[in-house]
Amino acid sequence: PDHQRMLQARTRQGVLTKPPGSLGRLEELAITLSGQLGTDQPAIDRVHIAVFAGDHGVCAEGISAFPQTVTAQMIANFAHGGAAISVLARQLGATLEVVNLGTVAEVDPGLAGVVDDVIMPGTRNLAIEPAMAHEQLAAALAAGDRAAARAAAAGAQLFIGGDMGIGNTTSAAALACALLDRSPTELAGPGTGLSAAGVSHKAAVIERALVRHGTGRDPVDLLASLGGLEIAALAGAFVGAASRGIPVLVDGFIVSVAALVATRQHPALRPWLHFGHQSAEPGHRSVLAALDAHPLLQLDMRLGEGSGAATAVPLLRAACALHNQMASFAQAGIDGSA
Amino acid sequence: PDHQRMLQARTRQGVLTKPPGSLGRLEELAITLSGQLGTDQPAIDRVHIAVFAGDHGVCAEGISAFPQTVTAQMIANFAHGGAAISVLARQLGATLEVVNLGTVAEVDPGLAGVVDDVIMPGTRNLAIEPAMAHEQLAAALAAGDRAAARAAAAGAQLFIGGDMGIGNTTSAAALACALLDRSPTELAGPGTGLSAAGVSHKAAVIERALVRHGTGRDPVDLLASLGGLEIAALAGAFVGAASRGIPVLVDGFIVSVAALVATRQHPALRPWLHFGHQSAEPGHRSVLAALDAHPLLQLDMRLGEGSGAATAVPLLRAACALHNQMASFAQAGIDGSA
């Protein structure tokens, strides 16, 4: 981000017709976006949403309320416009693409808006073996980077990454435990709707995985051992977006874990990240704290797909409009404070 | 609100392609709006914003960081499109009107979008005498009701009331103290930007007013003694909007105090109220708790004008779009949870 632009934007916020600071976080958003976009007139007109989808071998352990077939079915739902993120993308006028990294069930090859980046038909079972080989991880990171490149080519002013993958809260919680040195009983949650007994079982599965793979390791190694294809692609996409000067609006638990892995590997990513919402998934709070992140929304959402981030986009747009369009005290001929 | 519609909307939320409850408060918003608007397809396309402006005699006590001339100057700024609420209303495609209830400085009579409902050139000094007579209070309540009638005539699906009046956090805090039996040291805050010493002085002025007028009185009497013209008009507008079947999105501290007075007088108003944001003004938390209100946004805003409520409108629109446009599990051919 361009710190000179940020200083100029802060000065401008101080002369607009309002008590200084009275727009709260909207002022900070406008200032940060000004620096990230390198302009005195920040705007978030063009938003690129990429939903990364992949299946998880750990579903063999019975850790999800939904069957694995749903991942492929939801890819079709995204493409047909019926999913939450499809509706939100339409409302925002955002471009939406779905990146298929590999599912257990077959995905109709003719779906519009679905990018075929299939690496493998879902990860292996992280409870008993590494989720993916390093070549497969590299492929997933590269698929994420290509999504960022498409966003840049489309002139995107904001990148949103979403996730779809039955079982992925187990993978994300395992990664968070390993990266933050926390217990699975602290970070495992109900995901799509497990009972309390289901959450306990899920925590035990994660505990087994942590013992199997070890925790105090390089983030990239942990991502191969415990990650998902979509989580790895998200990490690659965020690094790719920031390196191309596109700010990122981070979604919920899964996506924040991807952001955590990516910032551990590339600390220069952090100043490019905004955080859309705090998920109801209990592990999210710890991941956000580790990122020193203060999400814009707390609406008890826990859907994934990028839906929480998409819901927060109008706040960025409001911040920009206020910054660009409000009159100054001098322009409006208004007396200042005593 | 139509409870049958709300039940139908809740059923629909349960079959949309997402884990049940995973859209969190957006689900509750859609269900509530369905009942308030009496439709299976709730929409917030037409938003009416009325900013009520009036001056405060208590400014003689030196309780504001800004001079009283600013109230009239800001009316012109609203009309010319340079104020925060002007920018936000444009972005939302909302209708914006400013209702001038009386200012110390003269308001240019030719301003477009300003409704001349002048009652008196600002209230009297509530620290030493009643802010207004009962006839003046009745006129302010009626001015609010006329704004609600204009919203209804325009087919508004949402009513937002904003406030403008230098000194009005003093009036609002005095009302909140009297209604909630709290101390001014708890509820007085910096308003547009007082120092700690300024806040202490403001609390002492409010304490003097509470002793002068008494606290355990009818809400309407308290409104006459301690209120502002714009606070009274807001109360009248909210009752008028609800009685015409228009849901209300409540703004920050001042507006919430008006909502508190109005619900004390008309408890049937409460189910028509949504709450847009939690203000940084410290007294707001207590007023919200008394209303059992959980605002949608916490962005440290404290500007007034209806700006916090306007910022929250896209959340209502997202909730409606998701409710109306998402596919069901059956429509999308997606397997349900186990």
XYZ file of C-alpha atoms in Angstrom, chain A residues 18-288:
271
model
C -18.511 15.837 10.046
C -16.931 15.764 13.478
C -13.429 14.324 13.045
C -13.492 10.536 13.372
C -17.284 10.336 13.454
C -17.505 7.894 10.530
C -15.444 5.450 12.588
C -14.239 2.434 10.689
C -15.590 3.781 7.389
C -12.882 6.460 7.594
C -10.173 3.858 8.174
C -11.509 1.775 5.282
C -11.375 4.701 2.873
C -7.865 5.600 3.977
C -6.609 2.029 3.626
C -8.295 1.494 0.251
C -6.796 4.754 -0.972
C -3.340 3.398 -0.179
C -4.035 -0.073 -1.555
C -5.546 1.153 -4.813
C -3.041 3.994 -5.120
C -5.609 6.689 -5.757
C -7.194 9.752 -4.153
C -10.605 8.507 -5.281
C -10.843 4.889 -4.135
C -13.697 2.822 -5.575
C -14.788 -0.797 -5.311
C -16.848 -0.954 -8.490
C -15.251 -4.127 -9.881
C -15.272 -7.063 -7.471
C -13.952 -10.500 -8.449
C -15.257 -13.465 -6.474
C -13.581 -16.853 -6.911
C -15.109 -19.800 -5.070
C -12.615 -22.661 -4.729
C -14.125 -26.126 -4.430
C -12.602 -29.461 -3.509
C -13.425 -32.611 -1.577
C -11.828 -33.928 1.606
C -10.740 -37.507 2.270
C -11.212 -36.972 5.976
C -14.956 -37.303 5.374
C -14.298 -41.062 5.695
C -14.092 -40.373 9.436
C -17.718 -39.183 9.579
C -16.952 -35.582 10.493
C -19.658 -33.748 8.462
C -23.425 -33.435 8.663
C -23.644 -33.476 4.845
C -22.571 -36.175 2.335
C -19.549 -35.532 0.092
C -21.700 -35.573 -3.043
C -22.857 -32.089 -2.058
C -19.561 -30.450 -3.085
C -20.076 -31.269 -6.765
C -23.791 -30.530 -6.541
C -23.073 -27.111 -5.086
C -20.657 -26.335 -7.924
C -23.629 -26.752 -10.251
C -25.760 -24.611 -7.935
C -23.149 -21.819 -8.034
C -23.118 -21.988 -11.831
C -26.900 -22.011 -12.101
C -27.211 -18.950 -9.871
C -29.089 -20.534 -6.964
C -26.458 -20.484 -4.223
C -26.077 -17.699 -1.670
C -22.860 -16.421 -3.246
C -24.511 -16.433 -6.687
C -27.293 -14.182 -5.403
C -24.902 -11.858 -3.584
C -22.551 -11.618 -6.576
C -25.459 -10.646 -8.824
C -26.612 -8.019 -6.373
C -23.099 -6.550 -6.182
C -22.541 -6.695 -9.935
C -19.454 -8.793 -9.146
C -17.877 -11.362 -11.412
C -18.201 -14.877 -9.964
C -16.114 -17.849 -10.972
C -15.979 -21.320 -9.438
C -12.638 -23.077 -9.502
C -13.080 -26.849 -9.392
C -9.981 -28.408 -7.829
C -11.380 -31.893 -7.625
C -14.444 -33.607 -6.217
C -15.536 -37.158 -5.441
C -18.719 -36.895 -7.512
C -18.524 -35.894 -11.148
C -19.034 -32.238 -12.107
C -20.882 -31.545 -15.348
C -18.082 -30.342 -17.689
C -20.348 -27.880 -19.509
C -21.149 -25.544 -16.611
C -20.663 -21.854 -17.411
C -18.432 -19.972 -15.007
C -16.684 -23.096 -13.692
C -12.922 -23.233 -14.209
C -11.632 -26.808 -14.546
C -8.482 -26.928 -12.385
C -8.969 -30.492 -11.201
C -5.912 -31.820 -9.361
C -7.286 -34.989 -7.761
C -10.749 -36.269 -6.798
C -10.488 -34.794 -3.325
C -7.649 -34.935 -0.802
C -6.565 -38.070 1.010
C -7.683 -38.725 4.571
C -5.561 -36.401 6.725
C -6.314 -38.465 9.810
C -4.107 -41.267 8.496
C -1.871 -39.823 5.745
C -0.854 -36.476 4.214
C -3.837 -34.804 2.526
C -1.802 -34.156 -0.597
C 1.669 -34.513 -2.069
C 3.836 -31.419 -2.491
C 3.263 -31.430 -6.273
C -0.474 -31.404 -5.677
C -0.105 -28.574 -3.179
C 1.962 -26.628 -5.724
C -0.766 -27.172 -8.307
C -3.429 -25.872 -5.921
C -1.368 -22.777 -5.042
C -0.858 -22.148 -8.764
C -4.588 -22.521 -9.467
C -5.209 -19.829 -6.853
C -2.628 -17.569 -8.434
C -4.294 -17.981 -11.840
C -7.604 -16.842 -10.304
C -5.830 -13.729 -9.004
C -4.366 -13.177 -12.472
C -7.866 -13.352 -13.995
C -9.068 -10.841 -11.416
C -6.205 -8.503 -12.310
C -6.927 -8.900 -16.025
C -10.541 -7.913 -15.347
C -9.394 -4.780 -13.512
C -10.741 -5.951 -10.161
C -10.477 -3.477 -7.293
C -11.274 -6.174 -4.735
C -10.692 -9.923 -4.583
C -12.955 -12.235 -2.590
C -12.127 -15.907 -2.183
C -14.813 -18.358 -1.164
C -14.689 -22.011 -0.169
C -16.818 -25.066 -0.890
C -15.855 -28.525 0.332
C -17.764 -30.870 2.603
C -15.445 -31.606 5.511
C -13.354 -28.481 5.210
C -13.937 -27.140 8.727
C -12.088 -30.266 9.938
C -9.116 -29.503 7.703
C -9.186 -25.806 8.624
C -9.428 -26.513 12.361
C -6.520 -28.975 12.126
C -4.405 -26.332 10.377
C -5.370 -23.679 12.912
C -4.483 -26.000 15.809
C -1.095 -26.742 14.272
C -0.304 -23.119 13.435
C -1.550 -21.647 16.706
C -0.582 -24.513 19.010
C -4.133 -24.920 20.248
C -6.167 -27.969 21.194
C -8.803 -29.405 18.809
C -11.352 -29.218 21.611
C -10.893 -25.427 21.498
C -11.073 -24.918 17.737
C -13.333 -27.682 16.391
C -16.921 -26.569 15.837
C -20.223 -27.759 14.383
C -19.412 -26.783 10.787
C -22.554 -27.360 8.694
C -24.437 -28.635 11.755
C -22.844 -31.353 13.890
C -24.295 -32.251 17.274
C -22.171 -31.834 20.406
C -21.227 -35.518 20.146
C -20.302 -34.960 16.507
C -18.040 -32.048 17.454
C -16.296 -34.213 20.081
C -15.698 -36.919 17.516
C -14.382 -34.325 15.057
C -11.959 -33.000 17.701
C -10.716 -36.536 18.339
C -10.133 -37.043 14.594
C -8.171 -33.781 14.458
C -6.157 -34.787 17.535
C -5.231 -38.033 15.786
C -4.141 -36.085 12.702
C -1.990 -33.701 14.747
C -0.248 -36.630 16.427
C 0.225 -38.330 13.051
C 1.713 -35.287 11.298
C 3.292 -33.229 14.088
C 2.585 -29.527 14.549
C 5.765 -27.426 14.806
C 6.445 -27.429 11.089
C 6.749 -25.118 8.131
C 3.336 -23.680 7.113
C 3.691 -25.114 3.615
C 4.353 -28.596 5.008
C 1.362 -28.281 7.292
C -0.781 -27.210 4.351
C 0.202 -30.366 2.435
C -0.434 -32.603 5.437
C -3.633 -31.092 6.825
C -4.975 -28.785 4.139
C -7.636 -28.930 1.506
C -7.202 -28.246 -2.182
C -9.464 -25.201 -1.851
C -7.647 -23.939 1.243
C -4.317 -24.144 -0.557
C -5.762 -22.422 -3.632
C -7.145 -19.628 -1.438
C -3.685 -19.099 0.054
C -2.210 -18.940 -3.433
C -4.914 -16.578 -4.625
C -4.399 -14.124 -1.767
C -0.664 -13.922 -2.316
C -1.342 -13.525 -6.032
C -3.917 -10.785 -5.513
C -1.713 -8.770 -3.151
C 1.306 -9.132 -5.435
C -0.832 -7.640 -8.216
C -2.014 -4.747 -6.028
C -5.544 -6.005 -5.451
C -6.897 -5.748 -1.897
C -8.522 -8.885 -0.510
C -11.714 -9.125 1.537
C -11.377 -12.247 3.671
C -14.470 -14.359 4.412
C -15.032 -16.680 7.406
C -13.270 -19.524 9.206
C -11.960 -21.595 6.279
C -10.807 -18.586 4.293
C -9.220 -16.959 7.339
C -7.190 -20.116 7.976
C -5.965 -19.899 4.383
C -5.064 -16.245 5.013
C -3.237 -17.247 8.201
C -1.158 -19.866 6.386
C -0.412 -17.409 3.590
C 0.648 -14.574 5.922
C 2.896 -16.953 7.893
C 4.654 -17.675 4.609
C 4.390 -14.126 3.188
C 4.049 -11.494 5.970
C 3.866 -8.718 3.342
C 0.397 -10.044 2.464
C -1.164 -8.801 5.707
C -1.562 -5.082 4.782
C -3.658 -6.122 1.763
C -6.274 -7.982 3.800
C -9.662 -6.705 4.949
C -11.874 -8.990 7.010
C -15.537 -9.209 6.106
C -17.192 -10.953 9.015
C -16.785 -12.996 12.149
C -18.229 -16.435 11.670
C -20.345 -18.284 14.202
C -17.856 -21.173 13.848
C -16.086 -21.024 17.202
C -12.505 -21.418 15.926
C -12.740 -18.240 13.860
C -12.185 -15.960 16.833
C -8.729 -17.435 17.545
C -7.687 -17.278 13.907
C -8.775 -13.631 13.663
